[in-house]
Short mmCIF file of C-alpha atoms in Angstrom, two decimals:
data_model
loop_
_atom_site.label_atom_id
_atom_site.label_comp_id
_atom_site.label_asym_id
_atom_site.label_seq_id
_atom_site.Cartn_x
_atom_site.Cartn_y
_atom_site.Cartn_z
CA UNK A 63 103.93 130.90 99.31
CA UNK A 64 105.55 127.41 98.53
CA UNK A 65 105.27 124.33 100.63
CA UNK A 66 108.20 122.05 101.64
CA UNK A 67 106.20 119.05 100.43
CA UNK A 68 105.39 120.69 97.09
CA UNK A 69 101.65 120.74 97.68
CA UNK A 70 98.58 122.88 97.43
CA UNK A 71 98.71 126.58 98.45
CA UNK A 72 95.60 126.24 100.60
CA UNK A 73 94.05 123.71 102.98
CA UNK A 74 90.62 123.34 104.55
CA UNK A 75 91.20 123.02 108.30
CA UNK A 76 89.18 120.37 110.11
CA UNK A 77 89.24 119.90 113.92
CA UNK A 78 87.38 116.76 114.70
CA UNK A 79 85.61 116.47 118.06
CA UNK A 80 86.87 113.91 120.64
CA UNK A 81 85.53 110.46 119.90
CA UNK A 82 85.57 107.14 121.74
CA UNK A 83 85.39 105.25 118.46
CA UNK A 84 88.93 104.40 117.60
CA UNK A 85 88.09 102.40 114.43
CA UNK A 86 85.92 105.22 113.13
CA UNK A 87 88.67 107.71 113.89
CA UNK A 88 91.22 105.58 111.90
CA UNK A 89 88.74 105.07 108.99
CA UNK A 90 87.85 108.75 108.66
CA UNK A 91 91.18 109.73 107.03
CA UNK A 92 90.73 107.06 104.34
CA UNK A 93 87.16 108.41 103.63
CA UNK A 94 88.56 111.90 103.32
CA UNK A 95 91.33 110.63 101.08
CA UNK A 96 88.80 109.13 98.74
CA UNK A 97 86.79 112.30 98.61
CA UNK A 98 89.72 114.41 97.82
CA UNK A 99 90.88 112.01 95.12
CA UNK A 100 87.36 112.21 93.59
CA UNK A 101 87.34 116.00 93.65
CA UNK A 102 84.55 116.10 96.14
CA UNK A 103 86.57 117.78 98.85
CA UNK A 104 89.37 120.36 98.79
CA UNK A 105 92.91 119.64 100.16
CA UNK A 106 92.38 119.06 103.86
CA UNK A 107 94.25 119.29 107.09
CA UNK A 108 92.51 117.35 109.81
CA UNK A 109 93.42 117.37 113.47
CA UNK A 110 92.20 115.16 116.23
CA UNK A 111 93.04 113.89 119.69
CA UNK A 112 92.69 110.14 119.57
CA UNK A 113 91.27 107.61 122.05
CA UNK A 114 93.71 104.85 123.23
CA UNK A 115 94.75 102.96 120.15
CA UNK A 116 97.36 100.51 119.09
CA UNK A 117 97.65 100.71 115.24
CA UNK A 118 99.24 97.54 114.03
CA UNK A 119 100.87 97.30 110.59
CA UNK A 120 99.89 94.82 108.02
CA UNK A 121 102.93 92.67 108.57
CA UNK A 122 102.08 92.46 112.40
CA UNK A 123 98.70 91.07 111.57
CA UNK A 124 100.38 88.20 109.76
CA UNK A 125 102.53 87.14 112.68
CA UNK A 126 101.71 84.05 114.80
CA UNK A 127 101.54 86.20 117.96
CA UNK A 128 99.12 88.82 116.66
CA UNK A 129 96.13 87.40 118.53
CA UNK A 130 97.99 87.50 121.81
CA UNK A 131 99.15 91.00 121.03
CA UNK A 132 95.65 92.23 120.32
CA UNK A 133 94.46 90.67 123.63
CA UNK A 134 97.32 92.28 125.48
CA UNK A 135 96.49 95.72 124.06
CA UNK A 136 92.88 95.31 125.05
CA UNK A 137 93.87 94.51 128.63
CA UNK A 138 95.64 97.88 128.75
CA UNK A 139 92.42 99.58 127.71
CA UNK A 140 93.65 100.37 124.13
CA UNK A 141 91.75 99.40 120.93
CA UNK A 142 93.71 97.03 118.80
CA UNK A 143 93.47 97.91 115.10
CA UNK A 144 95.20 97.24 111.87
CA UNK A 145 96.02 100.27 109.69
CA UNK A 146 96.19 100.20 105.86
CA UNK A 147 99.80 100.92 105.59
CA UNK A 148 103.28 99.53 106.52
CA UNK A 149 105.28 99.85 109.53
CA UNK A 150 105.02 98.22 112.86
CA UNK A 151 102.64 98.69 115.83
CA UNK A 152 102.30 102.33 117.19
CA UNK A 153 100.41 103.46 120.20
CA UNK A 154 98.59 106.78 120.88
CA UNK A 155 96.02 108.21 123.12
CA UNK A 156 94.55 111.57 124.33
CA UNK A 157 97.99 112.88 125.13
CA UNK A 158 98.73 112.80 121.37
CA UNK A 159 97.83 114.93 118.33
CA UNK A 160 97.09 113.17 115.03
CA UNK A 161 97.56 115.25 111.95
CA UNK A 162 96.02 113.99 108.70
CA UNK A 163 97.15 115.98 105.61
CA UNK A 164 95.39 115.11 102.47
CA UNK A 165 96.00 116.52 98.82
CA UNK A 166 95.14 115.59 95.43
CA UNK A 167 97.98 114.58 93.03
CA UNK A 168 98.00 113.10 89.47
CA UNK A 169 100.84 110.68 90.55
CA UNK A 170 100.60 110.32 94.30
CA UNK A 171 103.26 107.76 94.41
CA UNK A 172 105.99 109.73 92.78
CA UNK A 173 106.56 112.09 95.73
CA UNK A 174 106.37 109.55 98.57
CA UNK A 175 109.96 109.80 99.78
CA UNK A 176 110.11 113.55 99.25
CA UNK A 177 107.07 114.05 101.57
CA UNK A 178 108.55 111.84 104.23
CA UNK A 179 111.65 113.93 104.38
CA UNK A 180 109.81 117.21 104.06
CA UNK A 181 107.27 116.54 106.67
CA UNK A 182 109.86 115.10 109.03
CA UNK A 183 111.78 118.41 108.84
CA UNK A 184 108.60 120.38 109.16
CA UNK A 185 107.40 118.57 112.28
CA UNK A 186 110.97 118.78 113.86
CA UNK A 187 110.64 122.65 113.38
CA UNK A 188 107.33 122.69 115.01
CA UNK A 189 108.76 120.95 118.15
CA UNK A 190 111.67 123.26 118.12
CA UNK A 191 109.21 126.12 118.20
CA UNK A 192 107.85 124.73 121.62
CA UNK A 193 111.41 124.28 123.08
CA UNK A 194 112.28 120.73 122.05
CA UNK A 195 115.74 119.82 120.66
CA UNK A 196 114.32 117.80 117.79
CA UNK A 197 115.72 116.20 114.75
CA UNK A 198 114.87 113.60 112.06
CA UNK A 199 116.07 110.08 111.88
CA UNK A 200 115.45 106.64 113.48
CA UNK A 201 116.36 106.23 117.10
CA UNK A 202 118.07 102.86 117.48
CA UNK A 203 115.62 100.38 119.03
CA UNK A 204 112.47 102.58 118.50
CA UNK A 205 109.01 101.21 118.03
CA UNK A 206 107.69 101.30 114.53
CA UNK A 207 111.09 102.27 113.28
CA UNK A 208 111.33 104.65 110.32
CA UNK A 209 114.05 106.63 108.53
CA UNK A 210 112.10 109.85 108.97
CA UNK A 211 110.89 109.54 112.56
CA UNK A 212 111.10 112.83 114.44
CA UNK A 213 113.02 112.38 117.67
CA UNK A 214 113.94 114.44 120.78
CA UNK A 215 117.54 114.67 121.84
CA UNK A 216 119.22 114.49 125.27
CA UNK A 217 122.53 116.35 125.18
CA UNK A 218 122.35 116.44 121.47
CA UNK A 219 121.99 112.69 121.15
CA UNK A 220 118.66 111.25 119.62
CA UNK A 221 116.92 109.61 122.53
CA UNK A 222 113.21 109.33 122.16
CA UNK A 223 110.74 109.09 119.29
CA UNK A 224 108.19 111.84 119.33
CA UNK A 225 106.51 111.84 115.90
CA UNK A 226 105.70 108.80 113.74
CA UNK A 227 104.69 109.39 110.19
CA UNK A 228 102.97 107.19 107.63
CA UNK A 229 101.39 107.50 104.15
CA UNK A 230 98.64 106.05 102.12
CA UNK A 231 98.19 106.82 98.49
CA UNK A 232 95.24 106.12 96.11
CA UNK A 233 94.88 107.13 92.45
CA UNK A 234 94.61 110.86 92.50
CA UNK A 235 95.43 111.72 96.05
CA UNK A 236 97.77 111.11 99.17
CA UNK A 237 97.26 111.10 102.75
CA UNK A 238 100.22 111.91 105.05
CA UNK A 239 99.36 110.99 108.74
CA UNK A 240 101.56 112.00 111.74
CA UNK A 241 101.10 111.23 115.45
CA UNK A 242 102.84 113.73 117.77
CA UNK A 243 103.30 112.22 121.32
CA UNK A 244 102.87 115.24 123.55
CA UNK A 245 102.18 113.80 127.05
CA UNK A 246 101.82 110.71 129.34
CA UNK A 247 104.26 108.32 127.59
CA UNK A 248 104.18 105.75 130.46
CA UNK A 249 100.96 104.00 129.25
CA UNK A 250 102.31 103.91 125.70
CA UNK A 251 105.48 102.26 126.81
CA UNK A 252 103.56 99.72 128.86
CA UNK A 253 101.15 98.65 126.12
CA UNK A 254 103.87 98.59 123.39
CA UNK A 255 106.07 96.42 125.69
CA UNK A 256 103.43 93.73 125.97
CA UNK A 257 102.29 94.02 122.27
CA UNK A 258 105.93 93.69 120.98
CA UNK A 259 106.71 90.80 123.26
CA UNK A 260 103.63 88.91 121.99
CA UNK A 261 104.69 89.68 118.36
CA UNK A 262 108.26 88.51 119.03
CA UNK A 263 109.65 91.85 118.00
CA UNK A 264 112.68 93.45 119.80
CA UNK A 265 112.64 97.20 120.77
CA UNK A 266 113.89 99.45 123.53
CA UNK A 267 111.04 100.89 125.76
CA UNK A 268 113.32 103.81 126.74
CA UNK A 269 112.90 105.15 123.13
CA UNK A 270 109.12 105.80 123.69
CA UNK A 271 108.83 109.28 125.09
CA UNK A 272 106.71 112.43 124.92
CA UNK A 273 107.27 116.21 124.27
CA UNK A 274 106.64 116.78 128.00
CA UNK A 275 109.66 114.69 128.80
CA UNK A 276 111.94 117.32 127.22
CA UNK A 277 109.62 120.39 127.69
CA UNK A 278 107.60 119.77 130.86
CA UNK A 279 105.34 122.86 130.43
CA UNK A 280 104.21 122.10 126.92
CA UNK A 281 100.83 120.47 126.41
CA UNK A 282 98.79 119.41 123.41
CA UNK A 283 97.14 122.81 123.02
CA UNK A 284 100.57 124.55 122.80
CA UNK A 285 101.82 121.93 120.14
CA UNK A 286 98.60 122.35 118.15
CA UNK A 287 98.99 126.09 118.20
CA UNK A 288 102.56 125.95 117.13
CA UNK A 289 101.64 123.46 114.30
CA UNK A 290 98.95 125.70 113.00
CA UNK A 291 101.21 128.64 113.10
CA UNK A 292 103.85 126.69 111.13
CA UNK A 293 101.23 125.65 108.57
CA UNK A 294 100.07 129.23 108.27
CA UNK A 295 103.60 130.24 107.29
CA UNK A 296 103.42 128.12 104.19
CA UNK A 297 99.70 127.63 103.21
CA UNK A 298 96.50 129.54 103.32
CA UNK A 299 94.42 128.01 106.17
CA UNK A 300 91.76 130.81 106.07
CA UNK A 301 90.71 130.02 102.61
CA UNK A 302 89.52 126.53 103.59
CA UNK A 303 86.42 125.97 105.61
CA UNK A 304 87.05 125.36 109.32
CA UNK A 305 84.70 122.89 111.08
CA UNK A 306 84.63 120.06 113.48
CA UNK A 307 83.52 117.75 110.64
CA UNK A 308 83.28 118.49 106.93
CA UNK A 309 79.72 118.38 105.49
CA UNK A 310 78.54 115.99 108.22
CA UNK A 311 80.99 113.19 107.12
CA UNK A 312 80.82 110.25 109.52
CA UNK A 313 83.52 110.32 112.10
CA UNK A 314 86.12 107.88 110.46
CA UNK A 315 90.15 108.78 109.73
CA UNK A 316 93.40 107.39 109.47
CA UNK A 317 96.88 106.95 110.19
CA UNK A 318 98.35 105.45 107.05
#
């Protein structure tokens, strides 16, 4: 088998238990990335359902309105965190699925753009498998805009952002992190509206949606099942260890 992102033939599958520690969830991926880079852990696919979080980008944290934005996020019951990557603020909660894909690479920077394109197409295919008309590309006015965002279409027209992707690389490994918004988009729109207003950033709240807006009977379980089936078509998931946490590592991952 070959992978669209030109990666390892096998992945250790990790399903982390639900946690109420948003900061630890965000940090765990970075810890796994370092372990993979050091050769202490095999290539890893980690899935988890996050607690309510707004992950700000580094540029957001330098804006004059960041303090007010963080306060607004807290009032909505979301944890305001700063991720170690680019992009703008993104929100997620229990109605989302976070996918951290981590692999070793001698030159992790070299394949950055290729991975963005390949994973965008891959995740659009996963959503198509659950009945969503999905494509790759920025929706005008979307939050945390990106060339390789995965969107859902209304009448063939890109309308709502459904998957945000980001990367972090270190010497010897890369982490590709994706957030699939499956259900309950209203709280995400509300918290992002206040956060972006405080930051002084323009966006269109109508672009923040969820899979259930286009496929009402599809929940997180169904998306996770489709995701794992898609992965099993291109990598060996059975060869890796499956656990709720690898070797007792502290609960700490990341969107990057």
